Amino acid sequence: MTETSESGVMGDRAIISVRNLVKHFPVETGILRRQVGVVKAVDNVNFDLNEGETLALVGESGCGKTTTSHCIIQAQRPTSGQVFFRLGDDEPMDLTQMEKGELKGARRNIRMIYQDPYSSLNPRMTLLQIIGEPLAIHRMVESQEELRVRVADLLRLVRLDPSTLNRYPHAFSGGQRQRIAIARALSLSPKVVIADEAVSALDVSVQAQILNLLKELQHQLGLTYLFVAHNLAVVKYEADRVAVMYAGKIVEIGETEELYTSPRHPYTEALISAAPNPDPDTKHRARIVLAGEVADPGNLPAGCAFHPRCRYAEDRCRQEAPELVDVGGSEGQSHFSACHFAESLELTGIAGGLQSEKRGNE
Ligand code: SF4
């Protein structure tokens, strides 16, 4: 069983449902641009983003997580598949079938925060212009005075001084710039925020401040987050569920505590072993060093794409690609893994669970 809903196009609690999402890029050569191959950036991805949750999409650079997020907001049109979005009791909308004009309304409710707060903010615009621009485009204010009031409120919301609204981005630190980017993303009162590596470019201490702010805003405003990250350490205390991507596919998805303590895919086990252990009193986890390079999405190996780097690979792995199936988590939770031996391998996670690790860090 793949991770699809039992109730049709969308899960009961889903605000976004991604179904059979595919994004392939042709590889062309010569003046006649003859197609000689295809890069499978996203290859049949399925998941639900449930209302009010934080779902982390994690994997190494080039695994397809950012392309997936761009296909959700239709910044890149998928090759095939569907992205359903539902507001309250309304009928689900398939964003992949919408024209540019129709998408404007949906994009009010799904906003993105990008990785680099230095390049994502126009240096020639003031905070008033940067944060106020979406409000003006969507005609959500009627006067300049109302715009100033709304932008000042948004600056307060992200814990910035509202008197700075006529200043330019260069006057702010990296963490403050990311707060400005968050204020801009929240200006249209969205339901869903996609944070694409939103803290990766920041110092570790500043990362924690921004993660705490995002958590507070989620509770305050009832937001749903899709949190894209290359590092499992960043998301382990933030996410309700984690989806791990490798070579354009989801290879494991489950509740965060369950996935970190009882991983069911060798790739997840290796990522967990590489995450720093914050508690100096607990035994250090042995690091699993992955041999070889990340799979090339333009030239994927046969069978399981992870097999050249997997220390548990057997002959079957080289011939047959595993399906993403529910192998069942503890306490009856769903826990999906794409590994032939998910139910027999004894993989190592975080002993004692995330809460004990968190307590050790306090
Ligand atoms: Fe490793 Fe085989 Fe499982 Fe792939 S299917 S993750 S190669 S054990």
Tab-separated table of C-alpha atoms and ligand atoms in Angstrom:
chain	number	residue	atom	x	y	z
A	1	MET	CA	0.000	0.000	0.000
A	2	THR	CA	1.403	3.372	-0.910
A	3	GLU	CA	0.727	6.422	1.229
A	4	THR	CA	-2.600	7.389	-0.273
A	5	SER	CA	-5.861	8.174	1.391
A	6	GLU	CA	-8.608	5.674	1.931
A	7	SER	CA	-11.217	8.358	1.306
A	8	GLY	CA	-10.313	9.153	-2.278
A	9	VAL	CA	-8.253	12.089	-3.485
A	10	MET	CA	-7.480	13.496	-0.043
A	11	GLY	CA	-6.950	12.169	3.462
A	12	ASP	CA	-9.606	13.181	6.004
A	13	ARG	CA	-7.263	15.540	7.878
A	14	ALA	CA	-5.262	16.705	4.858
A	15	ILE	CA	-5.050	20.313	3.726
A	16	ILE	CA	-2.698	19.301	0.883
A	17	SER	CA	-2.513	15.872	-0.745
A	18	VAL	CA	0.252	15.046	-3.195
A	19	ARG	CA	-0.647	12.172	-5.501
A	20	ASN	CA	1.693	10.323	-7.885
A	21	LEU	CA	3.773	13.476	-8.342
A	22	VAL	CA	6.379	13.248	-11.084
A	23	LYS	CA	8.816	15.898	-12.294
A	24	HIS	CA	11.184	14.784	-15.024
A	25	PHE	CA	13.615	17.033	-16.892
A	26	PRO	CA	14.693	15.981	-20.400
A	27	VAL	CA	18.438	15.788	-21.096
A	28	GLU	CA	18.992	17.190	-24.592
A	29	THR	CA	22.017	17.427	-26.839
A	30	GLY	CA	23.058	19.073	-30.122
A	31	ILE	CA	21.570	21.894	-32.176
A	32	LEU	CA	18.436	19.821	-32.782
A	33	ARG	CA	18.134	19.315	-29.013
A	34	ARG	CA	17.717	15.592	-29.339
A	35	GLN	CA	16.589	14.029	-26.093
A	36	VAL	CA	19.167	11.556	-24.839
A	37	GLY	CA	17.910	10.942	-21.343
A	38	VAL	CA	15.753	12.093	-18.500
A	39	VAL	CA	16.496	13.389	-15.010
A	40	LYS	CA	13.940	11.929	-12.607
A	41	ALA	CA	13.981	14.734	-10.035
A	42	VAL	CA	10.667	13.672	-8.456
A	43	ASP	CA	9.408	10.187	-9.205
A	44	ASN	CA	5.956	9.170	-8.020
A	45	VAL	CA	5.740	10.965	-4.675
A	46	ASN	CA	2.630	10.569	-2.476
A	47	PHE	CA	1.872	12.140	0.877
A	48	ASP	CA	-0.721	14.074	2.862
A	49	LEU	CA	0.042	17.298	4.707
A	50	ASN	CA	-2.441	17.299	7.582
A	51	GLU	CA	-4.007	20.513	8.842
A	52	GLY	CA	-2.070	22.025	11.776
A	53	GLU	CA	0.900	19.664	11.582
A	54	THR	CA	4.557	20.133	10.713
A	55	LEU	CA	5.729	17.623	8.145
A	56	ALA	CA	9.471	17.597	7.467
A	57	LEU	CA	10.731	16.606	4.019
A	58	VAL	CA	14.342	15.539	4.515
A	59	GLY	CA	17.174	14.260	2.351
A	60	GLU	CA	20.587	15.084	0.919
A	61	SER	CA	21.098	17.759	-1.684
A	62	GLY	CA	19.604	16.705	-5.041
A	63	CYS	CA	17.103	14.212	-3.590
A	64	GLY	CA	14.120	16.129	-5.036
A	65	LYS	CA	12.718	17.733	-1.883
A	66	THR	CA	12.926	21.331	-3.142
A	67	THR	CA	11.543	20.364	-6.566
A	68	THR	CA	8.648	18.656	-4.770
A	69	SER	CA	7.887	21.840	-2.814
A	70	HIS	CA	8.090	23.944	-5.994
A	71	CYS	CA	5.676	21.536	-7.731
A	72	ILE	CA	3.240	21.927	-4.818
A	73	ILE	CA	2.960	25.693	-5.291
A	74	GLN	CA	3.200	25.225	-9.070
A	75	ALA	CA	6.335	27.374	-9.323
A	76	GLN	CA	7.406	24.385	-11.437
A	77	ARG	CA	4.665	22.495	-13.261
A	78	PRO	CA	4.855	18.752	-12.604
A	79	THR	CA	5.282	16.288	-15.470
A	80	SER	CA	2.317	14.349	-14.096
A	81	GLY	CA	0.418	13.744	-10.888
A	82	GLN	CA	-1.876	15.873	-8.779
A	83	VAL	CA	-1.641	18.321	-5.891
A	84	PHE	CA	-4.941	18.764	-4.073
A	85	PHE	CA	-5.574	21.694	-1.752
A	86	ARG	CA	-8.677	21.986	0.417
A	87	LEU	CA	-9.884	24.972	2.412
A	88	GLY	CA	-12.227	24.005	5.252
A	89	ASP	CA	-15.265	22.157	3.932
A	90	ASP	CA	-14.724	23.308	0.341
A	91	GLU	CA	-14.240	20.824	-2.476
A	92	PRO	CA	-10.552	19.957	-3.038
A	93	MET	CA	-8.854	21.924	-5.825
A	94	ASP	CA	-6.264	20.253	-8.043
A	95	LEU	CA	-3.582	22.931	-8.328
A	96	THR	CA	-1.947	21.160	-11.286
A	97	GLN	CA	-5.052	21.824	-13.405
A	98	MET	CA	-5.305	25.536	-12.594
A	99	GLU	CA	-4.311	28.382	-14.891
A	100	LYS	CA	-2.008	31.139	-13.639
A	101	GLY	CA	-4.893	33.485	-12.783
A	102	GLU	CA	-6.760	30.824	-10.792
A	103	LEU	CA	-3.607	29.939	-8.895
A	104	LYS	CA	-3.343	33.445	-7.465
A	105	GLY	CA	-6.103	32.695	-4.944
A	106	ALA	CA	-4.585	29.373	-3.872
A	107	ARG	CA	-1.129	30.930	-3.530
A	108	ARG	CA	-2.529	33.401	-0.994
A	109	ASN	CA	-2.993	30.409	1.264
A	110	ILE	CA	0.271	28.599	0.534
A	111	ARG	CA	3.351	30.776	1.055
A	112	MET	CA	7.062	29.993	0.933
A	113	ILE	CA	10.040	31.022	3.036
A	114	TYR	CA	13.326	30.557	1.204
A	115	GLN	CA	16.736	29.477	2.436
A	116	ASP	CA	18.824	32.555	1.918
A	117	PRO	CA	17.505	35.712	3.605
A	118	TYR	CA	20.235	37.709	1.809
A	119	SER	CA	19.094	36.925	-1.742
A	120	SER	CA	15.354	36.482	-1.108
A	121	LEU	CA	14.859	40.133	-0.033
A	122	ASN	CA	15.219	42.907	-2.614
A	123	PRO	CA	18.000	45.205	-1.274
A	124	ARG	CA	16.414	48.255	-2.959
A	125	MET	CA	13.104	47.911	-1.160
A	126	THR	CA	12.258	49.017	2.376
A	127	LEU	CA	10.621	46.674	4.869
A	128	LEU	CA	7.344	48.500	4.195
A	129	GLN	CA	7.642	47.684	0.477
A	130	ILE	CA	8.911	44.106	0.952
A	131	ILE	CA	6.280	43.037	3.471
A	132	GLY	CA	3.547	45.243	2.046
A	133	GLU	CA	3.966	44.135	-1.582
A	134	PRO	CA	1.779	40.983	-1.333
A	135	LEU	CA	-0.929	43.005	0.456
A	136	ALA	CA	-0.916	45.570	-2.356
A	137	ILE	CA	-0.863	42.941	-5.151
A	138	HIS	CA	-3.823	41.097	-3.620
A	139	ARG	CA	-5.630	44.418	-2.930
A	140	MET	CA	-5.977	43.679	0.746
A	141	VAL	CA	-5.432	47.275	1.899
A	142	GLU	CA	-7.239	50.436	0.861
A	143	SER	CA	-4.785	53.164	1.799
A	144	GLN	CA	-1.117	53.797	2.457
A	145	GLU	CA	-1.917	54.383	6.110
A	146	GLU	CA	-3.639	51.001	6.400
A	147	LEU	CA	-0.632	49.401	4.708
A	148	ARG	CA	1.738	50.955	7.291
A	149	VAL	CA	-0.430	49.706	10.155
A	150	ARG	CA	-0.582	46.169	8.726
A	151	VAL	CA	3.179	46.013	8.110
A	152	ALA	CA	3.921	47.366	11.606
A	153	ASP	CA	1.674	44.631	13.060
A	154	LEU	CA	3.509	41.979	11.035
A	155	LEU	CA	6.880	43.266	12.274
A	156	ARG	CA	5.627	42.994	15.861
A	157	LEU	CA	4.402	39.474	15.121
A	158	VAL	CA	7.937	38.352	14.190
A	159	ARG	CA	9.437	40.275	17.172
A	160	LEU	CA	10.964	43.127	15.159
A	161	ASP	CA	10.718	46.809	16.020
A	162	PRO	CA	7.825	48.293	13.968
A	163	SER	CA	9.619	51.654	13.772
A	164	THR	CA	12.140	50.023	11.355
A	165	LEU	CA	9.681	49.767	8.478
A	166	ASN	CA	11.427	52.423	6.380
A	167	ARG	CA	14.810	50.738	6.632
A	168	TYR	CA	16.461	48.484	4.047
A	169	PRO	CA	17.442	44.778	4.475
A	170	HIS	CA	21.198	45.539	4.674
A	171	ALA	CA	20.625	47.138	8.092
A	172	PHE	CA	19.610	43.758	9.560
A	173	SER	CA	21.416	40.565	10.590
A	174	GLY	CA	20.775	37.179	8.935
A	175	GLY	CA	18.329	36.110	11.646
A	176	GLN	CA	16.466	39.438	11.471
A	177	ARG	CA	16.267	39.156	7.686
A	178	GLN	CA	14.703	35.719	8.033
A	179	ARG	CA	12.139	37.280	10.397
A	180	ILE	CA	11.385	39.831	7.654
A	181	ALA	CA	10.945	36.967	5.166
A	182	ILE	CA	8.571	35.261	7.620
A	183	ALA	CA	6.574	38.498	8.043
A	184	ARG	CA	6.262	38.736	4.258
A	185	ALA	CA	5.138	35.094	4.024
A	186	LEU	CA	2.499	35.692	6.719
A	187	SER	CA	1.238	38.989	5.296
A	188	LEU	CA	-1.649	37.300	3.434
A	189	SER	CA	-2.700	35.182	6.450
A	190	PRO	CA	-1.904	31.866	4.713
A	191	LYS	CA	-3.002	28.438	5.928
A	192	VAL	CA	0.158	26.627	4.816
A	193	VAL	CA	3.796	27.751	4.952
A	194	ILE	CA	6.491	25.872	3.052
A	195	ALA	CA	9.844	26.558	4.701
A	196	ASP	CA	12.537	25.592	2.190
A	197	GLU	CA	15.753	25.127	4.216
A	198	ALA	CA	14.607	28.218	6.127
A	199	VAL	CA	17.317	28.034	8.792
A	200	SER	CA	20.162	26.324	6.884
A	201	ALA	CA	22.019	29.569	6.131
A	202	LEU	CA	21.928	30.783	9.757
A	203	ASP	CA	24.268	30.279	12.739
A	204	VAL	CA	23.202	27.463	15.066
A	205	SER	CA	22.119	29.812	17.898
A	206	VAL	CA	20.072	31.915	15.462
A	207	GLN	CA	18.582	28.740	13.951
A	208	ALA	CA	17.107	27.869	17.353
A	209	GLN	CA	15.547	31.346	17.679
A	210	ILE	CA	13.915	31.135	14.244
A	211	LEU	CA	12.681	27.571	14.871
A	212	ASN	CA	11.153	28.692	18.189
A	213	LEU	CA	9.512	31.665	16.489
A	214	LEU	CA	8.026	29.412	13.783
A	215	LYS	CA	6.676	27.072	16.469
A	216	GLU	CA	5.086	29.958	18.402
A	217	LEU	CA	3.528	31.380	15.227
A	218	GLN	CA	2.141	27.960	14.340
A	219	HIS	CA	0.289	27.767	17.676
A	220	GLN	CA	-0.792	31.400	17.544
A	221	LEU	CA	-2.074	31.376	13.951
A	222	GLY	CA	-3.022	27.709	13.414
A	223	LEU	CA	-0.510	27.271	10.602
A	224	THR	CA	0.426	24.075	8.772
A	225	TYR	CA	4.119	23.686	7.875
A	226	LEU	CA	5.960	21.716	5.237
A	227	PHE	CA	9.530	21.950	6.468
A	228	VAL	CA	12.161	21.130	3.837
A	229	ALA	CA	15.596	20.328	5.282
A	230	HIS	CA	18.754	18.375	4.432
A	231	ASN	CA	19.499	17.641	8.056
A	232	LEU	CA	17.514	15.400	10.387
A	233	ALA	CA	18.957	17.222	13.422
A	234	VAL	CA	17.178	20.471	12.488
A	235	VAL	CA	13.696	18.988	12.345
A	236	LYS	CA	13.626	16.401	15.119
A	237	TYR	CA	12.064	18.640	17.765
A	238	GLU	CA	9.932	20.620	15.288
A	239	ALA	CA	8.212	18.062	13.093
A	240	ASP	CA	5.172	15.931	13.909
A	241	ARG	CA	6.023	13.602	11.040
A	242	VAL	CA	9.086	13.154	8.843
A	243	ALA	CA	9.297	12.032	5.203
A	244	VAL	CA	12.766	10.982	4.028
A	245	MET	CA	13.545	11.361	0.321
A	246	TYR	CA	16.223	9.643	-1.733
A	247	ALA	CA	16.714	9.865	-5.517
A	248	GLY	CA	13.344	11.527	-6.153
A	249	LYS	CA	11.270	9.151	-4.032
A	250	ILE	CA	10.017	9.031	-0.468
A	251	VAL	CA	11.770	6.064	1.126
A	252	GLU	CA	10.351	6.397	4.643
A	253	ILE	CA	7.586	8.400	6.306
A	254	GLY	CA	6.296	8.198	9.852
A	255	GLU	CA	5.674	9.958	13.158
A	256	THR	CA	8.821	11.788	14.272
A	257	GLU	CA	9.457	9.969	17.569
A	258	GLU	CA	8.774	6.604	15.931
A	259	LEU	CA	11.035	7.317	12.950
A	260	TYR	CA	13.979	8.505	15.050
A	261	THR	CA	13.798	5.697	17.586
A	262	SER	CA	12.838	2.852	15.228
A	263	PRO	CA	13.927	3.751	11.671
A	264	ARG	CA	12.750	1.239	9.073
A	265	HIS	CA	14.998	2.233	6.181
A	266	PRO	CA	18.825	1.953	6.075
A	267	TYR	CA	19.148	5.461	4.601
A	268	THR	CA	17.251	6.974	7.538
A	269	GLU	CA	19.431	4.986	9.941
A	270	ALA	CA	22.537	6.516	8.324
A	271	LEU	CA	21.094	10.057	8.483
A	272	ILE	CA	20.239	9.626	12.173
A	273	SER	CA	23.734	8.354	12.924
A	274	ALA	CA	25.206	11.477	11.281
A	275	ALA	CA	23.087	13.901	13.340
A	276	PRO	CA	24.994	15.428	16.268
A	277	ASN	CA	24.111	14.051	19.703
A	278	PRO	CA	23.398	17.029	21.986
A	279	ASP	CA	23.720	15.068	25.247
A	280	PRO	CA	27.367	14.524	26.270
A	281	ASP	CA	26.299	12.017	28.976
A	282	THR	CA	24.674	9.544	26.623
A	283	LYS	CA	26.695	7.030	24.674
A	284	HIS	CA	27.779	8.379	21.327
A	285	ARG	CA	26.038	6.739	18.382
A	286	ALA	CA	28.350	4.990	15.951
A	287	ARG	CA	28.333	6.995	12.739
A	288	ILE	CA	27.406	5.104	9.584
A	289	VAL	CA	29.465	6.487	6.720
A	290	LEU	CA	27.640	6.099	3.424
A	291	ALA	CA	29.952	4.841	0.698
A	292	GLY	CA	29.828	6.318	-2.790
A	293	GLU	CA	27.944	9.272	-4.193
A	294	VAL	CA	24.292	10.244	-3.978
A	295	ALA	CA	22.404	8.482	-6.789
A	296	ASP	CA	22.390	10.470	-10.052
A	297	PRO	CA	18.709	11.110	-10.908
A	298	GLY	CA	19.714	11.088	-14.588
A	299	ASN	CA	21.222	7.612	-14.327
A	300	LEU	CA	19.600	5.707	-11.502
A	301	PRO	CA	20.841	2.210	-10.656
A	302	ALA	CA	18.491	-0.733	-11.283
A	303	GLY	CA	16.450	-2.088	-8.397
A	304	CYS	CA	16.612	-0.081	-5.181
A	305	ALA	CA	18.323	3.246	-6.008
A	306	PHE	CA	20.039	3.151	-2.614
A	307	HIS	CA	21.648	-0.287	-3.118
A	308	PRO	CA	25.179	0.883	-4.139
A	309	ARG	CA	25.467	2.654	-0.739
A	310	CYS	CA	23.482	0.264	1.420
A	311	ARG	CA	25.362	-1.990	3.806
A	312	TYR	CA	22.437	-4.427	3.925
A	313	ALA	CA	22.004	-4.811	0.131
A	314	GLU	CA	21.361	-8.289	-1.251
A	315	ASP	CA	20.839	-9.611	-4.788
A	316	ARG	CA	17.129	-8.847	-4.723
A	317	CYS	CA	17.928	-5.150	-4.069
A	318	ARG	CA	19.929	-4.934	-7.312
A	319	GLN	CA	17.021	-6.249	-9.397
A	320	GLU	CA	13.746	-5.206	-7.839
A	321	ALA	CA	12.716	-1.690	-6.765
A	322	PRO	CA	10.944	-1.747	-3.368
A	323	GLU	CA	7.479	-0.187	-2.990
A	324	LEU	CA	6.657	2.278	-0.212
A	325	VAL	CA	4.500	0.145	2.100
A	326	ASP	CA	3.042	0.496	5.576
A	327	VAL	CA	5.145	-1.700	7.835
A	328	GLY	CA	3.225	-0.545	10.917
A	329	GLY	CA	4.633	1.566	13.721
A	330	SER	CA	4.323	0.991	17.449
A	331	GLU	CA	0.906	1.777	18.972
A	332	GLY	CA	-0.846	1.190	15.661
A	333	GLN	CA	0.643	4.210	13.856
A	334	SER	CA	1.341	4.127	10.143
A	335	HIS	CA	5.008	3.840	9.291
A	336	PHE	CA	5.888	3.552	5.609
A	337	SER	CA	9.185	2.252	4.277
A	338	ALA	CA	10.517	1.430	0.808
A	339	CYS	CA	12.924	-1.366	1.720
A	340	HIS	CA	12.556	-5.079	0.943
A	341	PHE	CA	13.793	-5.930	4.430
A	342	ALA	CA	12.116	-3.183	6.465
A	343	GLU	CA	10.429	-5.690	8.744
A	344	SER	CA	13.429	-7.943	9.386
A	345	LEU	CA	16.394	-5.549	9.672
A	346	GLU	CA	17.287	-4.364	13.167
A	347	LEU	CA	18.205	-0.753	12.517
A	348	THR	CA	19.593	1.637	15.128
A	349	GLY	CA	17.806	4.836	16.072
A	350	ILE	CA	18.047	7.161	19.042
A	351	ALA	CA	18.095	5.000	22.166
A	352	GLY	CA	15.664	6.219	24.813
A	353	GLY	CA	13.766	8.426	22.351
A	354	LEU	CA	13.783	12.112	21.496
A	355	GLN	CA	12.360	13.254	24.828
A	356	SER	CA	15.236	11.706	26.793
A	357	GLU	CA	17.728	13.272	24.386
A	358	LYS	CA	16.005	16.637	24.727
A	359	ARG	CA	16.041	16.411	28.543
A	360	GLY	CA	19.739	15.592	28.403
A	361	ASN	CA	20.298	18.776	26.441
A	362	GLU	CA	18.512	21.007	28.960
B	1	SF4	FE1	19.133	-1.524	1.290
B	1	SF4	FE2	17.954	-3.435	-0.130
B	1	SF4	FE3	16.551	-2.073	1.621
B	1	SF4	FE4	17.377	-0.892	-0.630
B	1	SF4	S1	15.924	-2.592	-0.479
B	1	SF4	S2	17.454	-0.019	1.401
B	1	SF4	S3	19.369	-1.841	-0.895
B	1	SF4	S4	18.285	-3.432	2.065
